[in-house]
Amino acid sequence: MNRRTLARLVLTGLALGASLGLTPAAAEEATLRIGYQRSSALISLLRQDETLEKALKPLNVAVSWHEFTSGLPIMEALNVGRIDVSADVADTVPVFAQGAGAKITYIAQEAASPEAQAILVAGDSPLKTVADLKGRKVAVTKGAGSHYLLLAALKAEGLPFKSITPAYLTPADGRSALAGGSVDAWVAWDPFLSAAQVQAGARILRDGTGLSAYKRYYLASDSYAQKRGDVLTLLVAKLREAGTWVKANPDAAAERLAALWKIEPEVVKRANARRSYRVEPVSRDGLAEQQTIADAFHGEGLLPRAIDTSALAIWDAPTR
């Protein structure tokens, strides 16, 4: 074979490889960057036993993990390209992210868990009903699912959001504020909710039953959802398996998560009992409450502009 023939074959091979996406860069190991919160139970389990890394190895994809204090910073990181996928975030989080112009795609959801968030008061508080919150100071994490629960609970009593004084705090600071008496109530989600009950004797004033479905959503950047359906398919399958395992093995799941979260297994078991952990595809009809949430926040002036929640993309998961 002469030099001219060899060069022609090399060039032909490179052109064919490029047409198939087999460039030198594609041969390198890719990395799936996942943003999560401490309360991201299923992702925490996958991270602990490296289940996802093992599943993605045949695709030559590694995983990096990035912890955030709440859902909104995760959405910001997703929007600016610092991460590719978010672990479960509360139903309100995509709404606020969309209001800020984020380009994100729903990829899966955990089915409704209305009892997994609640308005709490101290065990010896004189407050008995949501109506008693009028004129009181309430700790809540801005933009979290608990924020919408507070809005919905007040509305059910005929009270506008301005009838209370919000203290926008992280879960840890909210619990400290309630324990210290600097707020009259605190709106929390599990496992923080169960921890406050078990460890501090906090009392539930009202949970989300009949007020907020409290679904939790997994999202990806638009670009990642469009490019890496193979990775998302494996991720969702592993999340579904983890959710099924947690519900089938409550004691073992509580022990594992308790060790990760550094809290008592009793707390985790109570929290897990309230969460569905049923990982499902997202449907347009199933997102109806998202518009209700957006309208509620906009009506109270907490969302700067009206949005159409149906404008966010839904990843077209392959049929099993």
XYZ file of C-alpha atoms in Angstrom:
320
model
C 0.000 0.000 0.000
C 1.519 3.350 -1.070
C 1.339 6.585 0.922
C -1.397 8.108 -1.240
C -3.688 5.086 -0.788
C -3.051 4.999 2.959
C -3.825 8.708 3.345
C -7.052 8.286 1.381
C -8.163 5.436 3.661
C -7.335 7.413 6.802
C -9.317 10.421 5.605
C -12.261 8.219 4.658
C -12.190 6.607 8.101
C -12.116 9.964 9.858
C -15.034 11.232 7.798
C -17.049 8.097 8.567
C -16.209 8.365 12.265
C -17.285 11.997 12.365
C -20.578 11.174 10.655
C -21.269 8.600 13.387
C -20.224 10.931 16.185
C -17.063 8.917 16.806
C -14.697 11.855 17.089
C -11.686 11.622 19.421
C -13.616 13.668 22.014
C -16.495 11.179 21.934
C -14.095 8.378 22.740
C -13.142 10.106 25.988
C -15.066 9.377 29.152
C -18.042 11.721 29.587
C -19.273 12.820 33.019
C -22.866 13.069 34.233
C -22.965 15.926 36.765
C -25.780 15.531 39.304
C -26.971 18.224 41.696
C -28.703 17.039 44.857
C -29.830 18.079 48.332
C -29.256 16.333 51.640
C -32.893 15.170 51.568
C -32.471 13.542 48.125
C -33.016 10.033 49.447
C -32.927 7.935 46.290
C -29.942 9.760 44.830
C -28.160 9.402 48.189
C -28.604 5.633 48.045
C -27.358 5.424 44.459
C -24.365 7.538 45.360
C -23.527 5.405 48.395
C -23.352 2.055 46.598
C -22.161 3.418 43.241
C -25.086 1.750 41.485
C -25.285 4.477 38.887
C -21.578 4.460 38.102
C -21.774 0.706 37.477
C -24.819 1.062 35.227
C -23.230 3.852 33.174
C -19.818 2.254 32.759
C -20.764 0.472 29.490
C -21.656 3.910 28.086
C -18.225 5.205 29.159
C -19.930 7.781 31.416
C -18.651 8.720 34.877
C -20.660 10.541 37.575
C -19.834 13.601 39.660
C -21.958 14.681 42.631
C -22.668 18.278 43.670
C -24.508 19.040 46.923
C -26.710 22.150 47.338
C -28.630 23.513 50.319
C -31.958 23.841 48.456
C -33.641 23.379 45.102
C -33.362 26.861 43.614
C -29.538 26.950 43.546
C -29.678 23.553 41.829
C -31.901 25.025 39.099
C -29.536 27.949 38.651
C -26.590 25.573 38.283
C -28.607 23.504 35.804
C -29.498 26.557 33.758
C -25.939 27.877 33.496
C -24.461 24.488 32.652
C -22.625 23.689 35.886
C -24.609 20.444 36.260
C -26.564 18.243 33.845
C -29.304 16.724 36.007
C -31.006 17.580 39.281
C -32.095 15.106 41.913
C -35.639 15.439 43.194
C -36.791 18.992 43.862
C -40.142 20.161 45.178
C -42.942 21.056 42.774
C -42.460 24.797 43.276
C -38.800 24.813 42.271
C -39.264 24.362 38.492
C -41.912 27.104 38.622
C -39.510 29.663 40.103
C -36.758 28.479 37.785
C -39.009 28.948 34.768
C -39.914 32.415 36.030
C -36.198 33.218 35.974
C -35.900 31.986 32.390
C -34.290 28.601 33.016
C -34.132 26.137 30.108
C -34.938 22.874 31.847
C -36.726 19.617 31.059
C -38.804 17.339 33.304
C -37.394 13.797 33.156
C -39.217 11.954 35.985
C -41.306 12.515 39.097
C -41.930 10.971 42.475
C -45.673 10.474 42.978
C -47.598 12.696 45.378
C -46.585 12.688 49.066
C -48.819 15.342 50.708
C -48.037 14.269 54.285
C -44.286 14.711 53.769
C -44.444 18.459 54.438
C -46.284 20.364 57.153
C -46.659 23.540 59.180
C -45.094 22.946 62.593
C -45.358 24.703 65.939
C -43.603 24.042 69.231
C -45.186 21.328 71.344
C -46.377 23.843 73.933
C -47.527 26.482 71.422
C -50.981 28.006 72.011
C -51.609 27.959 68.245
C -54.196 25.332 67.296
C -55.210 26.087 63.695
C -53.810 27.712 60.579
C -56.120 30.663 61.222
C -54.133 31.316 64.414
C -51.098 32.188 62.267
C -52.597 35.588 61.427
C -50.176 38.264 62.562
C -47.525 35.671 63.415
C -43.987 35.135 62.152
C -43.508 31.954 60.124
C -40.220 30.438 58.990
C -40.262 29.003 55.470
C -37.689 28.224 52.779
C -38.327 30.555 49.857
C -39.391 28.747 46.717
C -39.613 25.326 48.382
C -42.687 23.114 48.268
C -43.335 24.138 51.857
C -43.676 27.736 50.635
C -46.641 26.771 48.461
C -48.136 24.709 51.284
C -48.117 27.832 53.454
C -49.799 29.849 50.706
C -52.437 27.174 50.145
C -53.114 26.694 53.856
C -53.585 30.422 54.421
C -55.845 30.697 51.377
C -58.016 27.853 52.685
C -58.599 29.984 55.793
C -59.358 33.093 53.739
C -56.021 34.687 54.658
C -53.614 36.353 52.204
C -49.909 35.706 52.487
C -49.395 39.220 53.832
C -51.415 38.282 56.922
C -48.276 36.598 58.274
C -44.663 37.769 58.488
C -42.437 35.334 56.571
C -38.914 34.582 57.734
C -37.099 33.097 54.741
C -34.721 30.550 56.244
C -32.971 27.305 55.352
C -34.380 24.171 57.022
C -31.651 24.132 59.664
C -32.124 27.807 60.501
C -35.904 27.425 60.474
C -35.772 24.673 63.039
C -33.409 26.692 65.246
C -35.703 29.712 64.995
C -38.713 27.655 66.066
C -36.819 26.076 68.964
C -35.519 29.474 70.052
C -38.920 31.150 69.880
C -37.955 33.777 67.298
C -40.710 32.468 64.992
C -44.162 31.150 65.845
C -44.267 28.392 63.240
C -42.051 26.678 60.712
C -42.998 24.992 57.430
C -40.805 21.950 56.813
C -40.473 18.859 54.682
C -39.075 15.424 55.471
C -36.691 14.376 56.862
C -36.505 17.763 58.654
C -40.191 17.493 59.549
C -39.854 14.096 61.221
C -36.621 15.113 62.956
C -38.348 18.099 64.574
C -41.195 15.885 65.757
C -39.038 13.094 67.167
C -36.165 15.153 68.551
C -37.893 18.358 69.653
C -41.533 17.406 70.168
C -42.780 19.793 67.474
C -46.477 19.539 66.647
C -48.114 19.524 63.211
C -50.587 22.333 62.697
C -51.500 21.226 59.166
C -49.895 18.947 56.602
C -50.365 19.034 52.848
C -53.347 16.671 52.645
C -56.019 18.322 50.518
C -53.810 21.361 49.920
C -50.690 20.347 48.018
C -49.925 17.065 46.252
C -46.208 17.630 46.832
C -44.691 15.796 43.920
C -40.940 15.910 43.569
C -39.381 16.263 40.136
C -36.137 15.244 38.481
C -34.952 17.627 35.781
C -32.202 18.015 33.209
C -30.931 20.905 31.166
C -32.694 21.097 27.801
C -29.469 20.410 25.964
C -28.605 17.338 28.038
C -32.100 15.876 27.695
C -31.862 16.273 23.931
C -28.404 14.690 23.679
C -28.210 11.936 26.307
C -31.442 10.017 26.388
C -29.400 6.835 26.854
C -27.971 8.155 30.127
C -31.336 9.424 31.360
C -32.970 6.081 30.619
C -30.495 4.301 32.885
C -30.706 6.982 35.570
C -34.503 6.819 35.794
C -34.437 3.015 35.834
C -32.021 3.015 38.771
C -34.080 5.629 40.623
C -37.187 3.495 40.126
C -35.382 0.440 41.489
C -34.137 2.395 44.509
C -37.618 3.715 45.279
C -39.114 0.237 45.121
C -36.384 -1.092 47.408
C -36.926 1.647 50.026
C -40.647 0.922 50.324
C -40.086 -2.856 50.417
C -37.294 -2.642 53.018
C -38.225 0.165 55.453
C -35.871 -0.890 58.264
C -32.826 -1.445 56.062
C -33.511 1.781 54.136
C -33.822 3.735 57.383
C -30.531 2.341 58.657
C -28.677 3.230 55.460
C -30.070 6.760 55.173
C -29.661 7.404 58.907
C -25.952 6.674 58.574
C -25.683 9.048 55.610
C -27.720 11.843 57.174
C -26.365 11.395 60.713
C -29.826 11.166 62.261
C -31.690 8.432 64.113
C -33.185 5.546 62.076
C -36.518 6.233 63.801
C -36.607 9.672 62.192
C -35.776 8.337 58.747
C -38.302 5.516 58.974
C -41.059 7.986 59.858
C -40.030 10.277 57.015
C -39.840 7.447 54.484
C -43.315 6.255 55.422
C -44.689 9.626 54.290
C -42.864 9.688 50.962
C -44.184 7.706 48.001
C -40.752 7.143 46.386
C -42.672 5.911 43.332
C -40.658 7.131 40.350
C -42.879 7.711 37.331
C -42.803 9.328 33.890
C -44.010 12.925 33.731
C -47.158 13.660 31.718
C -48.586 16.982 30.630
C -51.886 16.256 32.410
C -50.011 15.293 35.561
C -48.438 18.753 35.679
C -51.765 20.562 36.136
C -50.971 21.605 39.698
C -47.808 23.324 38.483
C -49.945 26.034 36.872
C -51.955 26.419 40.098
C -48.705 26.875 41.999
C -47.396 29.445 39.517
C -50.644 31.418 39.595
C -50.690 31.410 43.408
C -47.165 32.805 43.688
C -47.777 35.375 40.982
C -51.035 36.462 42.631
C -49.162 37.189 45.854
C -46.409 39.073 44.018
C -43.840 36.393 44.846
C -43.310 35.424 41.198
C -42.308 38.459 39.118
C -44.286 37.496 36.031
C -47.080 35.192 34.969
C -45.822 31.997 33.343
C -47.271 29.145 31.336
C -45.952 26.036 33.068
C -46.791 23.879 30.048
C -43.966 25.629 28.183
C -41.312 23.530 29.938
C -40.234 20.451 28.017
C -40.943 16.870 29.100
C -38.375 14.249 28.206
C -39.885 11.540 26.057
C -38.917 8.507 28.125
C -38.828 5.239 26.170
C -41.722 2.864 26.807
C -40.685 -0.043 29.018
